[in-house]
Amino acid sequence: MNLDDSAFLRACRRRPVPHTPVWYMRQAGRSLPEYLKVREGVPMLTACSTPDLIVEITLQPVRRYGVDAAIFFSDIVVPLKAIGVDLDIKPGVGPVVADPIRDAQGLDVLRPLEPADVSYVTEAIQALTGELGGTPLIGFAGAPFTLGSYLIEGGPSKNHDRTKAMMYGEPRLWHALMERLGDIVLEHLRIQIRAGASAIQLFDSWVGAVPEDDYREFVLPHTRRIFDGLADLDVPRIHFGVGTGELLGVLGEAGADVVGVDWRVPLDEAARRVGPGKALQGNLDPAILAAPWEVVERKAREVLRRGEAAEGHVFNLGHGVLPSTDPDQLKRLTDLVHEA
Ligand SMILES: Cc1c2[nH]c(c1CCC(=O)O)Cc1[nH]c(c(CCC(=O)O)c1C)Cc1[nH]c(c(CCC(=O)O)c1C)Cc1[nH]c(c(C)c1CCC(=O)O)C2
């Protein structure tokens, strides 16, 4: 089958679909026993730079669930590691940065990304597009705000206080940081598309911490530059953040084709906030998967029903699959979305 005829790419482009396409953020990972098995004794960043492992882990959820798209197995900090930022991914914690960026000198480490820095990404994607056949592959990157938060804070943060201190207190330094990250992110996404990714998702996971007017001033220009810089490659661009209910309108303005919605705003209301000309992705609460199947089914049908208000709907969770999720629930959910 021609990839462009896949339900996933058709929904992203707001074309009629034979069934609602579905994939899950963080579908490859700790909820899968086959994932834990291949990751045994292998540090996360080693796995992310080993083509054989990337290919195997990317394929695992496609095999098990029959989802409509694969997402490239990697992490948002991989391009930063690749240019020499001293960081690691600590199990159960997340990305930890040895020398957080707090001043202009700190920017020096953020040199431009070259394809050779991530040759394992290109190699793995080329292998994957062969293995996946008619299933599209989604490439991804973290957005400048979310990457910046890890770099400034030095690790995961609840309040993003140092990030905001720089954003509000040293706007020139902030914009310089966002620009450097924007260059890296744009190149990383272009590399993935050139290698064979059929769509990309920009994760601005933590940008929900910023109110709309400040988003417009401090974040939007940088995100827009990334989406504009991908326009010539003609693949659907998805934009996602958590807690972004109040930002849905402006997220639509940033230039993506598909806006990801977390579980807090129902999709019909999200469609109203995002406005015309966009598809939506989402938005079952990942925690609901721990409830009895009857509840999951009822809530999933509700998501599908409200998703009809969107011009295109890609079913997903409102955030990533939680590690405790029973894979059988996700399998049943995938079947339900396909049969609905
Ligand atoms: C914020 C963010 C990160 N990484 C990512 C985001 C944006 C998405 C989101 O909002 O959840 C993106 C990401 N990280 C990973 C993927 C793989 C593809 C997929 O979605 O299946 C994707 C798309 C693998 C991973 N990334 C990570 C793991 C777990 C590491 C392991 O198994 O050892 C995986 C499978 C580590 C990681 N990396 C990060 C976090 C918060 C964590 C979890 C820390 C923990 O609880 O262990 C940073």
mmCIF file of C-alpha atoms and ligand atoms in Angstrom:
data_model
loop_
_atom_site.group_PDB
_atom_site.id
_atom_site.type_symbol
_atom_site.label_atom_id
_atom_site.label_comp_id
_atom_site.label_asym_id
_atom_site.label_seq_id
_atom_site.Cartn_x
_atom_site.Cartn_y
_atom_site.Cartn_z
ATOM 1 C CA MET A 1 0.000 0.000 0.000
ATOM 2 C CA ASN A 2 1.116 3.523 -0.752
ATOM 3 C CA LEU A 3 1.991 5.257 2.537
ATOM 4 C CA ASP A 4 0.009 8.328 1.524
ATOM 5 C CA ASP A 5 -3.100 6.131 1.513
ATOM 6 C CA SER A 6 -2.559 5.075 5.143
ATOM 7 C CA ALA A 7 -5.319 6.061 7.549
ATOM 8 C CA PHE A 8 -2.810 7.910 9.725
ATOM 9 C CA LEU A 9 -1.434 10.202 7.004
ATOM 10 C CA ARG A 10 -4.892 10.715 5.538
ATOM 11 C CA ALA A 11 -6.302 11.815 8.924
ATOM 12 C CA CYS A 12 -3.345 14.172 9.468
ATOM 13 C CA ARG A 13 -4.158 15.735 6.093
ATOM 14 C CA ARG A 14 -7.879 15.946 6.957
ATOM 15 C CA ARG A 15 -8.895 13.481 4.263
ATOM 16 C CA PRO A 16 -11.602 10.797 4.667
ATOM 17 C CA VAL A 17 -10.412 7.620 6.417
ATOM 18 C CA PRO A 18 -11.609 3.989 6.436
ATOM 19 C CA HIS A 19 -11.232 3.943 10.248
ATOM 20 C CA THR A 20 -9.878 6.321 12.877
ATOM 21 C CA PRO A 21 -6.102 5.800 12.997
ATOM 22 C CA VAL A 22 -4.488 5.225 16.379
ATOM 23 C CA TRP A 23 -1.003 5.220 17.883
ATOM 24 C CA TYR A 24 0.206 5.937 21.417
ATOM 25 C CA MET A 25 2.773 8.375 22.696
ATOM 26 C CA ARG A 26 5.454 6.308 24.461
ATOM 27 C CA GLN A 27 4.032 3.142 22.908
ATOM 28 C CA ALA A 28 7.547 1.708 22.813
ATOM 29 C CA GLY A 29 8.815 1.357 26.332
ATOM 30 C CA ARG A 30 8.509 0.143 29.828
ATOM 31 C CA SER A 31 4.993 -1.232 29.679
ATOM 32 C CA LEU A 32 6.150 -3.931 27.220
ATOM 33 C CA PRO A 33 7.870 -7.082 28.531
ATOM 34 C CA GLU A 34 9.645 -7.536 25.181
ATOM 35 C CA TYR A 35 11.047 -4.015 25.599
ATOM 36 C CA LEU A 36 12.347 -4.691 29.104
ATOM 37 C CA LYS A 37 13.974 -7.852 27.792
ATOM 38 C CA VAL A 38 15.988 -6.177 25.014
ATOM 39 C CA ARG A 39 16.866 -3.239 27.290
ATOM 40 C CA GLU A 40 18.287 -5.489 30.030
ATOM 41 C CA GLY A 41 21.705 -4.089 30.979
ATOM 42 C CA VAL A 42 21.645 -1.527 28.167
ATOM 43 C CA PRO A 43 21.602 2.145 29.265
ATOM 44 C CA MET A 44 18.877 4.242 27.610
ATOM 45 C CA LEU A 45 21.251 6.461 25.605
ATOM 46 C CA THR A 46 23.182 3.412 24.394
ATOM 47 C CA ALA A 47 19.923 1.909 23.156
ATOM 48 C CA CYS A 48 19.126 5.210 21.396
ATOM 49 C CA SER A 49 22.397 5.098 19.435
ATOM 50 C CA THR A 50 22.322 1.416 18.437
ATOM 51 C CA PRO A 51 20.469 0.967 15.117
ATOM 52 C CA ASP A 52 19.534 -2.719 15.665
ATOM 53 C CA LEU A 53 17.957 -1.911 19.028
ATOM 54 C CA ILE A 54 16.199 1.192 17.715
ATOM 55 C CA VAL A 55 14.662 -0.830 14.898
ATOM 56 C CA GLU A 56 13.570 -3.700 17.162
ATOM 57 C CA ILE A 57 12.053 -1.453 19.848
ATOM 58 C CA THR A 58 10.280 0.754 17.296
ATOM 59 C CA LEU A 59 8.674 -2.329 15.740
ATOM 60 C CA GLN A 60 7.573 -3.961 19.030
ATOM 61 C CA PRO A 61 4.375 -1.940 19.584
ATOM 62 C CA VAL A 62 3.467 -2.161 15.890
ATOM 63 C CA ARG A 63 3.672 -5.956 16.073
ATOM 64 C CA ARG A 64 1.807 -6.228 19.350
ATOM 65 C CA TYR A 65 -0.936 -3.653 18.930
ATOM 66 C CA GLY A 66 -1.291 -3.194 15.173
ATOM 67 C CA VAL A 67 -1.189 0.579 15.593
ATOM 68 C CA ASP A 68 -1.467 2.803 12.513
ATOM 69 C CA ALA A 69 1.919 4.476 12.976
ATOM 70 C CA ALA A 70 5.285 3.689 14.493
ATOM 71 C CA ILE A 71 7.193 6.293 16.499
ATOM 72 C CA PHE A 72 10.945 6.280 16.197
ATOM 73 C CA PHE A 73 12.561 4.952 19.378
ATOM 74 C CA SER A 74 14.786 7.686 20.752
ATOM 75 C CA ASP A 75 14.551 10.507 23.266
ATOM 76 C CA ILE A 76 14.273 14.282 23.017
ATOM 77 C CA VAL A 77 17.780 14.737 24.461
ATOM 78 C CA VAL A 78 19.506 12.530 21.847
ATOM 79 C CA PRO A 79 20.497 15.415 19.487
ATOM 80 C CA LEU A 80 21.890 17.360 22.464
ATOM 81 C CA LYS A 81 23.980 14.385 23.558
ATOM 82 C CA ALA A 82 25.089 14.015 19.939
ATOM 83 C CA ILE A 83 26.619 17.509 19.814
ATOM 84 C CA GLY A 84 28.455 16.940 23.081
ATOM 85 C CA VAL A 85 26.185 18.148 25.886
ATOM 86 C CA ASP A 86 27.157 16.200 29.012
ATOM 87 C CA LEU A 87 23.874 14.571 29.996
ATOM 88 C CA ASP A 88 22.369 11.220 30.879
ATOM 89 C CA ILE A 89 18.914 9.680 31.212
ATOM 90 C CA LYS A 90 18.492 8.355 34.732
ATOM 91 C CA PRO A 91 15.971 5.508 35.103
ATOM 92 C CA GLY A 92 12.834 6.705 36.856
ATOM 93 C CA VAL A 93 14.069 10.317 36.779
ATOM 94 C CA GLY A 94 14.585 11.450 33.188
ATOM 95 C CA PRO A 95 17.256 13.598 31.535
ATOM 96 C CA VAL A 96 19.943 14.988 33.876
ATOM 97 C CA VAL A 97 22.415 17.629 32.637
ATOM 98 C CA ALA A 98 25.893 17.835 34.228
ATOM 99 C CA ASP A 99 26.498 21.549 33.551
ATOM 100 C CA PRO A 100 23.195 23.412 33.383
ATOM 101 C CA ILE A 101 23.086 26.445 31.085
ATOM 102 C CA ARG A 102 22.768 29.613 33.167
ATOM 103 C CA ASP A 103 24.711 32.259 31.185
ATOM 104 C CA ALA A 104 25.872 33.279 27.712
ATOM 105 C CA GLN A 105 29.009 31.137 27.988
ATOM 106 C CA GLY A 106 26.852 28.127 28.598
ATOM 107 C CA LEU A 107 25.463 28.488 25.070
ATOM 108 C CA ASP A 108 28.835 27.607 23.526
ATOM 109 C CA VAL A 109 28.178 23.887 23.874
ATOM 110 C CA LEU A 110 25.116 24.187 21.616
ATOM 111 C CA ARG A 111 26.846 23.995 18.245
ATOM 112 C CA PRO A 112 24.843 23.177 15.083
ATOM 113 C CA LEU A 113 23.844 19.547 14.562
ATOM 114 C CA GLU A 114 25.369 17.765 11.548
ATOM 115 C CA PRO A 115 23.901 14.620 9.971
ATOM 116 C CA ALA A 116 27.127 12.753 10.850
ATOM 117 C CA ASP A 117 26.448 13.389 14.569
ATOM 118 C CA VAL A 118 23.361 11.199 14.365
ATOM 119 C CA SER A 119 24.297 8.739 11.617
ATOM 120 C CA TYR A 120 22.700 5.963 13.716
ATOM 121 C CA VAL A 121 19.366 7.798 13.412
ATOM 122 C CA THR A 122 19.570 7.872 9.615
ATOM 123 C CA GLU A 123 20.703 4.246 9.517
ATOM 124 C CA ALA A 124 17.885 3.050 11.787
ATOM 125 C CA ILE A 125 15.196 5.006 9.915
ATOM 126 C CA GLN A 126 16.347 3.664 6.565
ATOM 127 C CA ALA A 127 16.155 0.112 7.928
ATOM 128 C CA LEU A 128 12.779 0.783 9.542
ATOM 129 C CA THR A 129 11.051 2.135 6.466
ATOM 130 C CA GLY A 130 11.819 -1.182 4.776
ATOM 131 C CA GLU A 131 10.545 -3.244 7.710
ATOM 132 C CA LEU A 132 7.417 -1.177 8.286
ATOM 133 C CA GLY A 133 5.998 -1.522 4.782
ATOM 134 C CA GLY A 134 2.712 0.387 4.696
ATOM 135 C CA THR A 135 2.920 1.652 8.301
ATOM 136 C CA PRO A 136 4.127 5.271 8.505
ATOM 137 C CA LEU A 137 7.018 6.183 10.786
ATOM 138 C CA ILE A 138 6.788 9.294 12.961
ATOM 139 C CA GLY A 139 10.021 11.125 13.661
ATOM 140 C CA PHE A 140 10.149 13.512 16.591
ATOM 141 C CA ALA A 141 12.052 16.114 18.545
ATOM 142 C CA GLY A 142 11.614 18.089 21.743
ATOM 143 C CA ALA A 143 10.698 21.732 21.222
ATOM 144 C CA PRO A 144 13.096 24.509 22.307
ATOM 145 C CA PHE A 145 11.128 25.420 25.461
ATOM 146 C CA THR A 146 11.016 21.834 26.765
ATOM 147 C CA LEU A 147 14.663 21.127 25.873
ATOM 148 C CA GLY A 148 15.631 24.505 27.318
ATOM 149 C CA SER A 149 13.916 23.641 30.580
ATOM 150 C CA TYR A 150 16.050 20.484 30.995
ATOM 151 C CA LEU A 151 19.225 22.400 30.058
ATOM 152 C CA ILE A 152 18.565 25.326 32.394
ATOM 153 C CA GLU A 153 17.181 23.388 35.354
ATOM 154 C CA GLY A 154 19.698 20.561 34.979
ATOM 155 C CA GLY A 155 16.943 17.944 35.140
ATOM 156 C CA PRO A 156 13.191 17.485 35.456
ATOM 157 C CA SER A 157 11.426 20.379 37.129
ATOM 158 C CA LYS A 158 7.991 20.889 38.592
ATOM 159 C CA ASN A 159 7.826 24.663 38.523
ATOM 160 C CA HIS A 160 10.386 25.506 35.803
ATOM 161 C CA ASP A 161 11.495 28.344 38.071
ATOM 162 C CA ARG A 162 15.034 28.813 36.734
ATOM 163 C CA THR A 163 13.693 28.511 33.190
ATOM 164 C CA LYS A 164 11.194 31.276 33.843
ATOM 165 C CA ALA A 165 13.810 33.357 35.657
ATOM 166 C CA MET A 166 15.884 33.372 32.457
ATOM 167 C CA MET A 167 12.876 33.857 30.176
ATOM 168 C CA TYR A 168 11.547 36.865 32.089
ATOM 169 C CA GLY A 169 14.818 38.181 33.529
ATOM 170 C CA GLU A 170 17.287 37.755 30.670
ATOM 171 C CA PRO A 171 15.200 37.819 27.510
ATOM 172 C CA ARG A 172 18.201 38.280 25.183
ATOM 173 C CA LEU A 173 19.934 35.218 26.585
ATOM 174 C CA TRP A 174 16.631 33.340 26.465
ATOM 175 C CA HIS A 175 16.037 34.107 22.800
ATOM 176 C CA ALA A 176 19.646 33.240 21.951
ATOM 177 C CA LEU A 177 19.181 29.864 23.675
ATOM 178 C CA MET A 178 15.855 29.237 21.912
ATOM 179 C CA GLU A 179 17.458 30.120 18.555
ATOM 180 C CA ARG A 180 20.323 27.685 18.983
ATOM 181 C CA LEU A 181 17.952 24.949 20.093
ATOM 182 C CA GLY A 182 15.639 25.788 17.201
ATOM 183 C CA ASP A 183 18.485 25.252 14.711
ATOM 184 C CA ILE A 184 19.351 21.884 16.266
ATOM 185 C CA VAL A 185 15.738 20.735 16.399
ATOM 186 C CA LEU A 186 14.981 21.796 12.830
ATOM 187 C CA GLU A 187 18.031 19.998 11.476
ATOM 188 C CA HIS A 188 17.277 16.884 13.551
ATOM 189 C CA LEU A 189 13.746 16.741 12.157
ATOM 190 C CA ARG A 190 14.954 17.327 8.588
ATOM 191 C CA ILE A 191 17.462 14.494 8.983
ATOM 192 C CA GLN A 192 14.678 12.137 10.115
ATOM 193 C CA ILE A 193 12.399 13.126 7.233
ATOM 194 C CA ARG A 194 15.166 12.826 4.644
ATOM 195 C CA ALA A 195 15.918 9.337 5.998
ATOM 196 C CA GLY A 196 12.282 8.272 5.534
ATOM 197 C CA ALA A 197 10.049 9.497 8.378
ATOM 198 C CA SER A 198 6.514 10.140 6.997
ATOM 199 C CA ALA A 199 5.439 12.602 9.696
ATOM 200 C CA ILE A 200 7.028 14.378 12.641
ATOM 201 C CA GLN A 201 5.867 15.313 16.118
ATOM 202 C CA LEU A 202 7.287 18.242 18.029
ATOM 203 C CA PHE A 203 6.957 17.569 21.768
ATOM 204 C CA ASP A 204 6.683 20.777 23.763
ATOM 205 C CA SER A 205 5.691 18.732 26.774
ATOM 206 C CA TRP A 206 6.200 21.360 29.463
ATOM 207 C CA VAL A 207 5.131 24.546 27.685
ATOM 208 C CA GLY A 208 1.736 24.415 29.399
ATOM 209 C CA ALA A 209 3.547 26.191 32.254
ATOM 210 C CA VAL A 210 3.540 29.442 30.226
ATOM 211 C CA PRO A 211 0.526 31.771 29.823
ATOM 212 C CA GLU A 212 -0.603 32.703 26.334
ATOM 213 C CA ASP A 213 0.779 36.223 26.044
ATOM 214 C CA ASP A 214 4.225 35.090 27.199
ATOM 215 C CA TYR A 215 4.013 32.086 24.881
ATOM 216 C CA ARG A 216 3.533 34.520 22.012
ATOM 217 C CA GLU A 217 6.565 36.554 23.010
ATOM 218 C CA PHE A 218 9.045 33.933 24.188
ATOM 219 C CA VAL A 219 8.143 30.667 22.483
ATOM 220 C CA LEU A 220 5.955 31.093 19.400
ATOM 221 C CA PRO A 221 8.572 32.691 17.066
ATOM 222 C CA HIS A 222 10.960 29.809 17.685
ATOM 223 C CA THR A 223 8.368 27.083 17.224
ATOM 224 C CA ARG A 224 7.007 28.760 14.113
ATOM 225 C CA ARG A 225 10.489 28.871 12.584
ATOM 226 C CA ILE A 226 10.768 25.089 13.035
ATOM 227 C CA PHE A 227 7.406 24.317 11.407
ATOM 228 C CA ASP A 228 8.063 26.819 8.586
ATOM 229 C CA GLY A 229 11.468 25.236 8.056
ATOM 230 C CA LEU A 230 9.826 21.872 7.396
ATOM 231 C CA ALA A 231 7.146 23.071 4.985
ATOM 232 C CA ASP A 232 9.124 22.191 1.841
ATOM 233 C CA LEU A 233 9.400 18.533 2.916
ATOM 234 C CA ASP A 234 5.636 18.088 2.768
ATOM 235 C CA VAL A 235 5.099 15.696 5.690
ATOM 236 C CA PRO A 236 2.414 16.227 8.358
ATOM 237 C CA ARG A 237 3.677 18.142 11.374
ATOM 238 C CA ILE A 238 2.153 17.358 14.801
ATOM 239 C CA HIS A 239 2.509 19.686 17.783
ATOM 240 C CA PHE A 240 1.898 18.444 21.325
ATOM 241 C CA GLY A 241 2.158 19.754 24.854
ATOM 242 C CA VAL A 242 0.709 18.826 28.261
ATOM 243 C CA GLY A 243 -1.638 21.184 30.115
ATOM 244 C CA THR A 244 -1.967 23.367 27.021
ATOM 245 C CA GLY A 245 -5.751 23.819 27.097
ATOM 246 C CA GLU A 246 -5.364 27.587 27.359
ATOM 247 C CA LEU A 247 -2.764 27.576 24.557
ATOM 248 C CA LEU A 248 -4.637 25.526 21.957
ATOM 249 C CA GLY A 249 -5.465 28.532 19.798
ATOM 250 C CA VAL A 250 -1.914 29.833 19.695
ATOM 251 C CA LEU A 251 -0.497 26.315 19.242
ATOM 252 C CA GLY A 252 -2.581 26.144 16.087
ATOM 253 C CA GLU A 253 -0.983 29.396 14.933
ATOM 254 C CA ALA A 254 2.525 27.961 15.315
ATOM 255 C CA GLY A 255 2.113 26.150 12.015
ATOM 256 C CA ALA A 256 1.524 22.449 12.664
ATOM 257 C CA ASP A 257 -0.971 20.433 10.612
ATOM 258 C CA VAL A 258 -2.137 18.451 13.651
ATOM 259 C CA VAL A 259 -2.524 19.721 17.207
ATOM 260 C CA GLY A 260 -2.137 17.184 20.009
ATOM 261 C CA VAL A 261 -4.548 17.594 22.913
ATOM 262 C CA ASP A 262 -4.036 16.292 26.449
ATOM 263 C CA TRP A 263 -6.936 14.727 28.354
ATOM 264 C CA ARG A 264 -8.079 17.903 30.082
ATOM 265 C CA VAL A 265 -10.015 19.436 27.181
ATOM 266 C CA PRO A 266 -12.593 17.374 25.243
ATOM 267 C CA LEU A 267 -11.853 17.197 21.528
ATOM 268 C CA ASP A 268 -14.967 19.061 20.388
ATOM 269 C CA GLU A 269 -14.022 21.968 22.636
ATOM 270 C CA ALA A 270 -10.385 21.655 21.467
ATOM 271 C CA ALA A 271 -11.556 21.849 17.842
ATOM 272 C CA ARG A 272 -13.323 25.097 18.669
ATOM 273 C CA ARG A 273 -10.219 26.522 20.361
ATOM 274 C CA VAL A 274 -7.768 25.424 17.657
ATOM 275 C CA GLY A 275 -9.944 26.675 14.805
ATOM 276 C CA PRO A 276 -10.374 25.435 11.245
ATOM 277 C CA GLY A 277 -7.728 23.913 9.007
ATOM 278 C CA LYS A 278 -6.168 21.567 11.586
ATOM 279 C CA ALA A 279 -6.527 17.916 12.500
ATOM 280 C CA LEU A 280 -6.498 16.925 16.178
ATOM 281 C CA GLN A 281 -4.700 14.110 17.980
ATOM 282 C CA GLY A 282 -5.721 12.644 21.334
ATOM 283 C CA ASN A 283 -6.876 12.380 24.003
ATOM 284 C CA LEU A 284 -7.811 9.501 26.331
ATOM 285 C CA ASP A 285 -6.368 9.964 29.822
ATOM 286 C CA PRO A 286 -3.532 7.394 30.038
ATOM 287 C CA ALA A 287 -4.460 6.698 33.672
ATOM 288 C CA ILE A 288 -7.891 5.431 32.585
ATOM 289 C CA LEU A 289 -6.195 2.335 31.161
ATOM 290 C CA ALA A 290 -5.833 1.091 34.746
ATOM 291 C CA ALA A 291 -9.637 1.073 35.146
ATOM 292 C CA PRO A 292 -11.838 -1.930 34.236
ATOM 293 C CA TRP A 293 -12.274 -2.465 30.483
ATOM 294 C CA GLU A 294 -15.905 -1.298 30.542
ATOM 295 C CA VAL A 295 -14.744 2.125 31.706
ATOM 296 C CA VAL A 296 -11.956 2.282 29.123
ATOM 297 C CA GLU A 297 -14.446 1.373 26.405
ATOM 298 C CA ARG A 298 -16.960 4.001 27.464
ATOM 299 C CA LYS A 299 -14.313 6.728 27.714
ATOM 300 C CA ALA A 300 -12.694 5.747 24.406
ATOM 301 C CA ARG A 301 -16.055 5.893 22.606
ATOM 302 C CA GLU A 302 -16.583 9.319 24.108
ATOM 303 C CA VAL A 303 -13.208 10.463 22.720
ATOM 304 C CA LEU A 304 -14.153 9.085 19.289
ATOM 305 C CA ARG A 305 -17.525 10.791 19.372
ATOM 306 C CA ARG A 306 -16.124 14.177 20.346
ATOM 307 C CA GLY A 307 -13.300 13.713 17.837
ATOM 308 C CA GLU A 308 -15.893 13.809 15.065
ATOM 309 C CA ALA A 309 -15.982 17.575 15.598
ATOM 310 C CA ALA A 310 -12.398 17.798 14.306
ATOM 311 C CA GLU A 311 -11.580 17.991 10.585
ATOM 312 C CA GLY A 312 -9.292 14.997 11.059
ATOM 313 C CA HIS A 313 -8.800 12.836 14.160
ATOM 314 C CA VAL A 314 -5.820 10.688 15.118
ATOM 315 C CA PHE A 315 -6.706 8.716 18.246
ATOM 316 C CA ASN A 316 -4.030 8.792 20.939
ATOM 317 C CA LEU A 317 -3.691 9.123 24.685
ATOM 318 C CA GLY A 318 -3.588 12.562 26.284
ATOM 319 C CA HIS A 319 0.072 11.901 27.224
ATOM 320 C CA GLY A 320 2.452 8.956 27.171
ATOM 321 C CA VAL A 321 1.624 5.359 28.080
ATOM 322 C CA LEU A 322 2.272 4.924 31.807
ATOM 323 C CA PRO A 323 4.829 2.234 32.731
ATOM 324 C CA SER A 324 2.228 0.274 34.750
ATOM 325 C CA THR A 325 -0.147 -0.058 31.778
ATOM 326 C CA ASP A 326 -1.321 -3.572 30.929
ATOM 327 C CA PRO A 327 -0.414 -4.137 27.247
ATOM 328 C CA ASP A 328 -3.629 -6.173 26.825
ATOM 329 C CA GLN A 329 -5.685 -3.052 27.553
ATOM 330 C CA LEU A 330 -3.854 -1.186 24.786
ATOM 331 C CA LYS A 331 -4.419 -4.058 22.378
ATOM 332 C CA ARG A 332 -8.153 -4.058 23.132
ATOM 333 C CA LEU A 333 -8.260 -0.283 22.821
ATOM 334 C CA THR A 334 -6.537 -0.389 19.424
ATOM 335 C CA ASP A 335 -9.051 -2.960 18.179
ATOM 336 C CA LEU A 336 -11.943 -0.925 19.539
ATOM 337 C CA VAL A 337 -10.783 2.244 17.746
ATOM 338 C CA HIS A 338 -10.369 0.303 14.503
ATOM 339 C CA GLU A 339 -13.783 -1.336 14.751
ATOM 340 C CA ALA A 340 -15.731 1.673 15.994
HETATM 341 C C1 LIG B 1 9.686 15.101 28.090
HETATM 342 C C2 LIG B 1 10.171 13.963 27.215
HETATM 343 C C3 LIG B 1 11.325 13.163 27.441
HETATM 344 N N1 LIG B 1 11.392 12.256 26.402
HETATM 345 C C4 LIG B 1 10.324 12.436 25.552
HETATM 346 C C5 LIG B 1 9.579 13.529 26.030
HETATM 347 C C6 LIG B 1 8.368 14.105 25.344
HETATM 348 C C7 LIG B 1 7.195 13.209 25.525
HETATM 349 C C8 LIG B 1 6.537 13.323 26.855
HETATM 350 O O1 LIG B 1 6.068 14.420 27.192
HETATM 351 O O2 LIG B 1 6.437 12.301 27.538
HETATM 352 C C9 LIG B 1 10.023 11.739 24.286
HETATM 353 C C10 LIG B 1 10.255 10.297 24.183
HETATM 354 N N2 LIG B 1 11.009 9.487 24.989
HETATM 355 C C11 LIG B 1 10.964 8.213 24.523
HETATM 356 C C12 LIG B 1 10.204 8.202 23.337
HETATM 357 C C13 LIG B 1 10.127 6.937 22.501
HETATM 358 C C14 LIG B 1 9.143 6.663 21.541
HETATM 359 C C15 LIG B 1 7.748 6.389 22.073
HETATM 360 O O3 LIG B 1 6.988 7.365 22.267
HETATM 361 O O4 LIG B 1 7.363 5.217 22.205
HETATM 362 C C16 LIG B 1 9.728 9.497 23.133
HETATM 363 C C17 LIG B 1 8.840 10.034 22.021
HETATM 364 C C18 LIG B 1 11.619 7.038 25.087
HETATM 365 C C19 LIG B 1 11.979 7.033 26.527
HETATM 366 N N3 LIG B 1 12.502 8.074 27.267
HETATM 367 C C20 LIG B 1 12.759 7.638 28.529
HETATM 368 C C21 LIG B 1 12.392 6.280 28.637
HETATM 369 C C22 LIG B 1 12.542 5.423 29.893
HETATM 370 C C23 LIG B 1 13.974 5.097 30.055
HETATM 371 C C24 LIG B 1 14.235 3.642 30.305
HETATM 372 O O5 LIG B 1 13.460 2.767 29.889
HETATM 373 O O6 LIG B 1 15.297 3.398 30.908
HETATM 374 C C25 LIG B 1 11.920 5.889 27.385
HETATM 375 C C26 LIG B 1 11.450 4.527 26.965
HETATM 376 C C27 LIG B 1 13.377 8.465 29.596
HETATM 377 C C28 LIG B 1 12.791 9.812 29.725
HETATM 378 N N4 LIG B 1 13.066 10.864 28.904
HETATM 379 C C29 LIG B 1 12.325 11.962 29.283
HETATM 380 C C30 LIG B 1 11.535 11.566 30.400
HETATM 381 C C31 LIG B 1 10.577 12.476 31.133
HETATM 382 C C32 LIG B 1 11.833 10.231 30.659
HETATM 383 C C33 LIG B 1 11.175 9.304 31.668
HETATM 384 C C34 LIG B 1 11.942 9.158 32.926
HETATM 385 C C35 LIG B 1 11.467 7.920 33.658
HETATM 386 O O7 LIG B 1 10.377 7.975 34.248
HETATM 387 O O8 LIG B 1 12.172 6.901 33.562
HETATM 388 C C36 LIG B 1 12.305 13.246 28.548
#
